[in-house]
Short mmCIF file of the C-alpha atoms (twelve columns), coordinates in Angstrom:
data_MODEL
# 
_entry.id   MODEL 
# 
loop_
_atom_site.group_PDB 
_atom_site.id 
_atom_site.type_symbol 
_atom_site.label_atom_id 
_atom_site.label_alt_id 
_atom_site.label_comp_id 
_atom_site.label_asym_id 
_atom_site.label_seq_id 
_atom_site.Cartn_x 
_atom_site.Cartn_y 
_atom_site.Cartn_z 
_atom_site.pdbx_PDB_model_num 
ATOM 1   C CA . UNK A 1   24.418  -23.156 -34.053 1 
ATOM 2   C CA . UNK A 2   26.527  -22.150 -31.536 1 
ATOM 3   C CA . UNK A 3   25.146  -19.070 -30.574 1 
ATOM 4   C CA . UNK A 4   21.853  -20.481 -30.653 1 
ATOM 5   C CA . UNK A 5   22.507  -23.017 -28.153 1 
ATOM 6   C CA . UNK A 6   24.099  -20.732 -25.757 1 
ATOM 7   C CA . UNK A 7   21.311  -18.331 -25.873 1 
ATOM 8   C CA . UNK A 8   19.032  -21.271 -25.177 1 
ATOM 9   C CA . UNK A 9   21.443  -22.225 -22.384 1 
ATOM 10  C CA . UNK A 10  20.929  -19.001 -20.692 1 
ATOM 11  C CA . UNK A 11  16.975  -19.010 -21.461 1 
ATOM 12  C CA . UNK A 12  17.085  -21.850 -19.216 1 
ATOM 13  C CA . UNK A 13  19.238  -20.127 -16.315 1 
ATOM 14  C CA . UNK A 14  17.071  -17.283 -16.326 1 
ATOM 15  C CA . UNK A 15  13.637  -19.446 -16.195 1 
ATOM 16  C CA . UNK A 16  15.533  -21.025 -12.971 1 
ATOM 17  C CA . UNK A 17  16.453  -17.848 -11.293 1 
ATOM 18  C CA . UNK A 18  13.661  -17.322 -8.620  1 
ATOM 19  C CA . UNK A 19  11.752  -14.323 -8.735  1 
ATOM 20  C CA . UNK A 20  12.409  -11.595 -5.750  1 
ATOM 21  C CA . UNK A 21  8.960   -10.378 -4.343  1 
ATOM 22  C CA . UNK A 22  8.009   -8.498  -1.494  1 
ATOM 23  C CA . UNK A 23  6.437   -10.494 1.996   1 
ATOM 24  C CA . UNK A 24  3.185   -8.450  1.671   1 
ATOM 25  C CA . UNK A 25  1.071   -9.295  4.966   1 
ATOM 26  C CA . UNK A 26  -2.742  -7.830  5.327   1 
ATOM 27  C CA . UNK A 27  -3.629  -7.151  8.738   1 
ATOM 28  C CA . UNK A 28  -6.217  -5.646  10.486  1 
ATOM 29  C CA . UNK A 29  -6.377  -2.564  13.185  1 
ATOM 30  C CA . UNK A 30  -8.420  -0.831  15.480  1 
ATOM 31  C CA . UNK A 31  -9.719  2.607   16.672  1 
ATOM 32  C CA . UNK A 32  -11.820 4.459   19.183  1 
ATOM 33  C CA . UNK A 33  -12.803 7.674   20.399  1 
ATOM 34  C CA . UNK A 34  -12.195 8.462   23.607  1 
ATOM 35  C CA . UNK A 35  -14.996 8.859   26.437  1 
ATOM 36  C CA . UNK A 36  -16.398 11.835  27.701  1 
ATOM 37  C CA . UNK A 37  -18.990 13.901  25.518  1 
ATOM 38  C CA . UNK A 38  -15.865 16.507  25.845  1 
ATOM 39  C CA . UNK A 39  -14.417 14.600  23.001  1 
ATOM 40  C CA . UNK A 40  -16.800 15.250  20.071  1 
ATOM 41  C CA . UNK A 41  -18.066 18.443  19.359  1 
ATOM 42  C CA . UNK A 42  -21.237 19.384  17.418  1 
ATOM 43  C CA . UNK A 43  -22.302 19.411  14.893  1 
ATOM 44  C CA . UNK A 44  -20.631 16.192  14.730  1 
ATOM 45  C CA . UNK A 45  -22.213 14.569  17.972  1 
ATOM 46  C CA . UNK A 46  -24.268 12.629  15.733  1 
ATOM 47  C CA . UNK A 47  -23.354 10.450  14.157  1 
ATOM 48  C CA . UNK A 48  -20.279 10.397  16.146  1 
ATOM 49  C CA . UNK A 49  -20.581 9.651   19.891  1 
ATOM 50  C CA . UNK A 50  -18.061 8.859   22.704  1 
ATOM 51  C CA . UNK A 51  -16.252 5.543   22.889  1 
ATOM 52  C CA . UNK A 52  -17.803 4.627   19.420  1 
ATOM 53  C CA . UNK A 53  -15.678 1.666   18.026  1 
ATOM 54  C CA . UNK A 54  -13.426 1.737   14.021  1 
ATOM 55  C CA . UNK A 55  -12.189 -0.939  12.391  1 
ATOM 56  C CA . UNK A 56  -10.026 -0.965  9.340   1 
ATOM 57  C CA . UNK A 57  -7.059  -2.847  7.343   1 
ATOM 58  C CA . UNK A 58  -4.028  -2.376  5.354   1 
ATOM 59  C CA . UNK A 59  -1.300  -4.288  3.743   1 
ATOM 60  C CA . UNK A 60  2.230   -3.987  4.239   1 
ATOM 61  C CA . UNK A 61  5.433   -5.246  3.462   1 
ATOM 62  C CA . UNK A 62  7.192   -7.435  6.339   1 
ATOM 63  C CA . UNK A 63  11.029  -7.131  4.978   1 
ATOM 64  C CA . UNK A 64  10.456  -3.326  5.576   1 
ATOM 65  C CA . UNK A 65  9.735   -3.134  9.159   1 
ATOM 66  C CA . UNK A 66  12.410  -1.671  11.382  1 
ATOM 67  C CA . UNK A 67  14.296  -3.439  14.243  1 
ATOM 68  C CA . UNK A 68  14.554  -3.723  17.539  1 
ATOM 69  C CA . UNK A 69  16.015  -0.284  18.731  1 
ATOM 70  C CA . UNK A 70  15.475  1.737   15.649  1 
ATOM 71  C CA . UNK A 71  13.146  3.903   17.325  1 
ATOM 72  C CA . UNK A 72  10.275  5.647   15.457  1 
ATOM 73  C CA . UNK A 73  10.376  4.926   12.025  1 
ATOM 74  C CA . UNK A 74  7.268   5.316   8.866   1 
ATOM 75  C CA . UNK A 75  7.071   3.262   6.279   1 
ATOM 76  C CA . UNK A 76  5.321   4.041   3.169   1 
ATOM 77  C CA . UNK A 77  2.539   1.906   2.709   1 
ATOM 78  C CA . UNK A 78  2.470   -0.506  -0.253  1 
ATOM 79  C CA . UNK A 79  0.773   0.793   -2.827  1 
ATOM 80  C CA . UNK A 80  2.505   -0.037  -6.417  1 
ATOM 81  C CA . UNK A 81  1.746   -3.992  -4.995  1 
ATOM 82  C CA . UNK A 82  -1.556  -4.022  -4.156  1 
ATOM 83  C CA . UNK A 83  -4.720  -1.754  -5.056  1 
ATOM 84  C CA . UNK A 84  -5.425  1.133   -3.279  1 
ATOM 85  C CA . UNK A 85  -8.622  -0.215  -1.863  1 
ATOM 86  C CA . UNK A 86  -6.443  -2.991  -0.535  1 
ATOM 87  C CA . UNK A 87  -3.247  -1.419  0.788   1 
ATOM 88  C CA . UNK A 88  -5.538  0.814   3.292   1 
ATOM 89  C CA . UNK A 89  -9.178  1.019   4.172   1 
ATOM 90  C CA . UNK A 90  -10.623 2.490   7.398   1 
ATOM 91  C CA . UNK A 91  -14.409 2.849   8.193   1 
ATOM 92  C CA . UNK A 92  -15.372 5.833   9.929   1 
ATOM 93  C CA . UNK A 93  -18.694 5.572   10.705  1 
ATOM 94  C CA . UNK A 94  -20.435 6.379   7.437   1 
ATOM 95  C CA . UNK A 95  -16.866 7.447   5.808   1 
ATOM 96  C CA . UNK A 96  -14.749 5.553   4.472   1 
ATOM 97  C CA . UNK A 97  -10.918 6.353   3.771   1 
ATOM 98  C CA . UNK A 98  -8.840  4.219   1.336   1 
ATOM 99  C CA . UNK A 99  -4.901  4.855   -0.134  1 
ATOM 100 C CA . UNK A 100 -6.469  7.284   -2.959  1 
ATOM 101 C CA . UNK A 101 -7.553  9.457   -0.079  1 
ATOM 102 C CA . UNK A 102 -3.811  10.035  0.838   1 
ATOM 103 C CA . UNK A 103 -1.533  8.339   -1.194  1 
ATOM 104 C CA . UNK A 104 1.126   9.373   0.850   1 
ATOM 105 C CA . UNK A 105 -0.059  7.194   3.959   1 
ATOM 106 C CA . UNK A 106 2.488   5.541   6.154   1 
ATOM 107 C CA . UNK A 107 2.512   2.944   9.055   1 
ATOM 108 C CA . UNK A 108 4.638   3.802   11.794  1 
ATOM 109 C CA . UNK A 109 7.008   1.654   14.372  1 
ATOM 110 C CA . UNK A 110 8.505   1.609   17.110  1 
ATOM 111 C CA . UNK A 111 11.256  -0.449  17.720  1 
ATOM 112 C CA . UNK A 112 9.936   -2.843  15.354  1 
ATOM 113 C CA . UNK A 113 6.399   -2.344  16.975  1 
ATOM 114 C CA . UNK A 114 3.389   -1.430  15.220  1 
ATOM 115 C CA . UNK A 115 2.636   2.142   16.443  1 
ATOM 116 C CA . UNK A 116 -0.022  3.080   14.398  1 
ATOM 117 C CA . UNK A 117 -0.510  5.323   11.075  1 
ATOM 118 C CA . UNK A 118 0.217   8.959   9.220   1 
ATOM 119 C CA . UNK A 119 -2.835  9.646   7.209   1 
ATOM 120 C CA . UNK A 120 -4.553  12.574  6.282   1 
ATOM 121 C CA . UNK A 121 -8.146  13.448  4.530   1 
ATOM 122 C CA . UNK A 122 -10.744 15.292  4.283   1 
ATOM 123 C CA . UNK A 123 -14.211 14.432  4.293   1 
ATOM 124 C CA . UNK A 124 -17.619 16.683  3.867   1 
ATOM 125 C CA . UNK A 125 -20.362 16.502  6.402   1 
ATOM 126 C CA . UNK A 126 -23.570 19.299  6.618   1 
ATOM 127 C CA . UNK A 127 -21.809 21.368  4.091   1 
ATOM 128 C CA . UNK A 128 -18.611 21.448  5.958   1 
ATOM 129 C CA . UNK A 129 -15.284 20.104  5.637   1 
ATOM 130 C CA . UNK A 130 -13.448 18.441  7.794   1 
ATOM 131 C CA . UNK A 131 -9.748  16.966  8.065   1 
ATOM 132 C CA . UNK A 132 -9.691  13.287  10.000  1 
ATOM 133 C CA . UNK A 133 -6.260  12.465  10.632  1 
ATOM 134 C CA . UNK A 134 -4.446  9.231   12.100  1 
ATOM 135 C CA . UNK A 135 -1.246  10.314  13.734  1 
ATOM 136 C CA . UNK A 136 1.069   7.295   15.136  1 
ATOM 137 C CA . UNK A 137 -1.598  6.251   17.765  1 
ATOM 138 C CA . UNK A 138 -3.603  9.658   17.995  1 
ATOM 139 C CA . UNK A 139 -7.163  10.181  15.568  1 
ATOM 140 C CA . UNK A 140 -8.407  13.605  15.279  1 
ATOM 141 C CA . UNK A 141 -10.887 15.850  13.397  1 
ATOM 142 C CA . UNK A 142 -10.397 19.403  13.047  1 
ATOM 143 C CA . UNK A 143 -12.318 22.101  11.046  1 
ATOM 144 C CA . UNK A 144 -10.529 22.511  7.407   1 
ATOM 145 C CA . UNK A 145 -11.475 26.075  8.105   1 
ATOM 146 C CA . UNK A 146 -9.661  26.134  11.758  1 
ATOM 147 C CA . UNK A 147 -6.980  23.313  11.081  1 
ATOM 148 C CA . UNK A 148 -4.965  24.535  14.218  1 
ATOM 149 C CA . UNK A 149 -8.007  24.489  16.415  1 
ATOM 150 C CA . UNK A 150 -9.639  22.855  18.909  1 
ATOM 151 C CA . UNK A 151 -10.413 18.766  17.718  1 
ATOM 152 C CA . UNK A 152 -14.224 17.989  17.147  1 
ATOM 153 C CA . UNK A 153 -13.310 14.708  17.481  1 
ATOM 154 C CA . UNK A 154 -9.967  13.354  19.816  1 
ATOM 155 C CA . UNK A 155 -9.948  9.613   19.577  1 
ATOM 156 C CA . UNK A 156 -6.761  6.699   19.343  1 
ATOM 157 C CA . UNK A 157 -5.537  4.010   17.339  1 
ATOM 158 C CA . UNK A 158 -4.866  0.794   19.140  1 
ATOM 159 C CA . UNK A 159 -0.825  0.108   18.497  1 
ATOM 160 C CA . UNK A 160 1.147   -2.785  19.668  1 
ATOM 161 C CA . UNK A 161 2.281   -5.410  17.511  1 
ATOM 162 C CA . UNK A 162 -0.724  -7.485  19.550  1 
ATOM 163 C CA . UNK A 163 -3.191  -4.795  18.452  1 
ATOM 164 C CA . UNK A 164 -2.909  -5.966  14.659  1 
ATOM 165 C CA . UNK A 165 -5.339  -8.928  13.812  1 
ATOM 166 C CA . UNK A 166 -6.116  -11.643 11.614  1 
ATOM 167 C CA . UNK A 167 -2.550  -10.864 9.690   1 
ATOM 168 C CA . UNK A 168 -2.597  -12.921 6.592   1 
ATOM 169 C CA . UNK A 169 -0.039  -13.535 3.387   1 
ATOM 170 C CA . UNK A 170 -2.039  -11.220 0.930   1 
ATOM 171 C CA . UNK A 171 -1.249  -11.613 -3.035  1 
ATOM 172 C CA . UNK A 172 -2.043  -8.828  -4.990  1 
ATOM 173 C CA . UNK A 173 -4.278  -8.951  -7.956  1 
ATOM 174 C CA . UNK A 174 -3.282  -6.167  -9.838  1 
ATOM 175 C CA . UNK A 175 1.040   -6.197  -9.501  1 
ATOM 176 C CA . UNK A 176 1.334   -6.685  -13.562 1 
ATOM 177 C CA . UNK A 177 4.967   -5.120  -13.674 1 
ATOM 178 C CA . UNK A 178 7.226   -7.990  -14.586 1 
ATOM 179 C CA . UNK A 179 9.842   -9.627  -12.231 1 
ATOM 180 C CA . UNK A 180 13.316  -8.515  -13.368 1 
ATOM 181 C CA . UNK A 181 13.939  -12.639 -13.736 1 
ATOM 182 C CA . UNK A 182 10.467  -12.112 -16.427 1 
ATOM 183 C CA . UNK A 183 12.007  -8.955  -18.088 1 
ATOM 184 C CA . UNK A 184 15.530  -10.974 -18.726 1 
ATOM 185 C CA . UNK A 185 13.721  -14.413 -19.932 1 
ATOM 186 C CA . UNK A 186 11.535  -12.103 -22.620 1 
ATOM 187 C CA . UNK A 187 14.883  -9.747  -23.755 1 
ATOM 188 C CA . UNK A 188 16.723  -13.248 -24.747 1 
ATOM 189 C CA . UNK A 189 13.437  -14.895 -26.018 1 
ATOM 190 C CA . UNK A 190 13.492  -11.943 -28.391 1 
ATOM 191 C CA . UNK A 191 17.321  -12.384 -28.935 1 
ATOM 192 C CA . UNK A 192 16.721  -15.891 -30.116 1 
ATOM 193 C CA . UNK A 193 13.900  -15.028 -32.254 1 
ATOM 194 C CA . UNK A 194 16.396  -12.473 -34.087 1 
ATOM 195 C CA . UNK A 195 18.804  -14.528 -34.554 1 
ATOM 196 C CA . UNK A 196 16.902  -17.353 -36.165 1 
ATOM 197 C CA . UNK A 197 15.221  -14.857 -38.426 1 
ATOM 198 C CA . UNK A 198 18.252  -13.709 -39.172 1 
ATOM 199 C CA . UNK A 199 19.941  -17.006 -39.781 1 
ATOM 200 C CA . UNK A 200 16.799  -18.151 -42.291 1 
ATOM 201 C CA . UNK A 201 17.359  -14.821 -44.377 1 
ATOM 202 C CA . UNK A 202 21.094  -15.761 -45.208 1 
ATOM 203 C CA . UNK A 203 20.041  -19.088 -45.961 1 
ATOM 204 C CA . UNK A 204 17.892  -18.169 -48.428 1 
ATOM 205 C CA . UNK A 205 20.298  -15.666 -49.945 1 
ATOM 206 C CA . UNK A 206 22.972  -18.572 -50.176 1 
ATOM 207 C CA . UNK A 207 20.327  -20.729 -51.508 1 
ATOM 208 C CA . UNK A 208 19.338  -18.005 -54.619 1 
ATOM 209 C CA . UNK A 209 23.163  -17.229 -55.079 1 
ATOM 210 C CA . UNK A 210 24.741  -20.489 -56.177 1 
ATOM 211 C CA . UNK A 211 20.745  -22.709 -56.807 1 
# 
């Protein structure tokens, strides 16, 4: 009886313990090529033109940005917390790039600042492929066939902590990994179960013994 009602004692501790999640945020970000027809090559100059406009998104994970004066830093985006479609999406004209393009996709600061993304992909286009890359505040495409050669396309990302928009709380829909609070409250429910099981068997032993 004792045991039980310790055990239920620390059910109840454990139920009260609050639960330790992330600050996921969802913001928004933009891009642009640069002018001058210099800056995309065919065959590409169509459907891509000079100063055209990108938008895209991505969620991260606000105890995990740097400080002030910790210089250039990247921080993994968040992908075990939110879907991949979620954690990073950028449209690219007709393209678009999500976290299962490159899982490996970072955002990087400066100072504390946003400073824009690593992410690298490659996409198909007339039969040829192409890498697009987003490089702290830099956007290129190169030739997969020439990766060290001259951009077809030389663009930016917008960075500044004012250059990310419409930054909202984002829950994620898919996080179905328990909280270790969760794990702890199930591992004594079980211990409890056990025990009362194990309790009603002696009973019954006692009970056929000496009936």
């Amino acid at each position: 009886m004792i045991k039980r009602s310790f055990a239920a004692a620390l059910l109840l501790a454990v139920v009260s313990l609050p639960a330790q999640a992330a600050t996921l945020v969802k913001t928004n970000f933009s891009a642009a090529i640069f002018g001058g027809n210099a800056n995309v090559r065919n065959p590409l100059l169509d459907p891509f033109f000079p100063n055209d406009t990108f938008t895209g998104s991505f969620v991260f994970d606000a105890d995990l940005v740097p400080g002030a004066g910790s210089g250039f830093a990247n921080v993994v985006l968040v992908a075990m917390a939110s879907p991949a479609s979620d954690a990073f999406v950028f449209n690219f004209g007709d393209f678009l790039f999500t976290l299962a393009d490159d899982p490996a996709a970072m955002v990087q600061y400066n100072n504390g600042n946003f400073n824009g993304l690593v992410f690298n992909s490659t996409f198909t286009f007339e039969g040829q492929n192409y890498l697009f890359s987003l490089s702290g505040g830099t956007l290129k495409v190169v030739s997969e066939a020439e990766p060290f050669g001259q951009p077809y396309i030389n663009g930016y990302v917008n960075i500044g902590n004012q250059a990310l928009t419409g930054s909202t709380p984002y829950a994620p829909v898919n996080n179905a990994v328990p909280e270790p609070a969760a794990w702890a409250m199930m591992l004594v429910g079980f211990g409890l179960i056990g025990g009362t099981m194990r309790s009603a068997k002696r009973r019954s032993k006692l009970a056929v013994s000496f009936g």
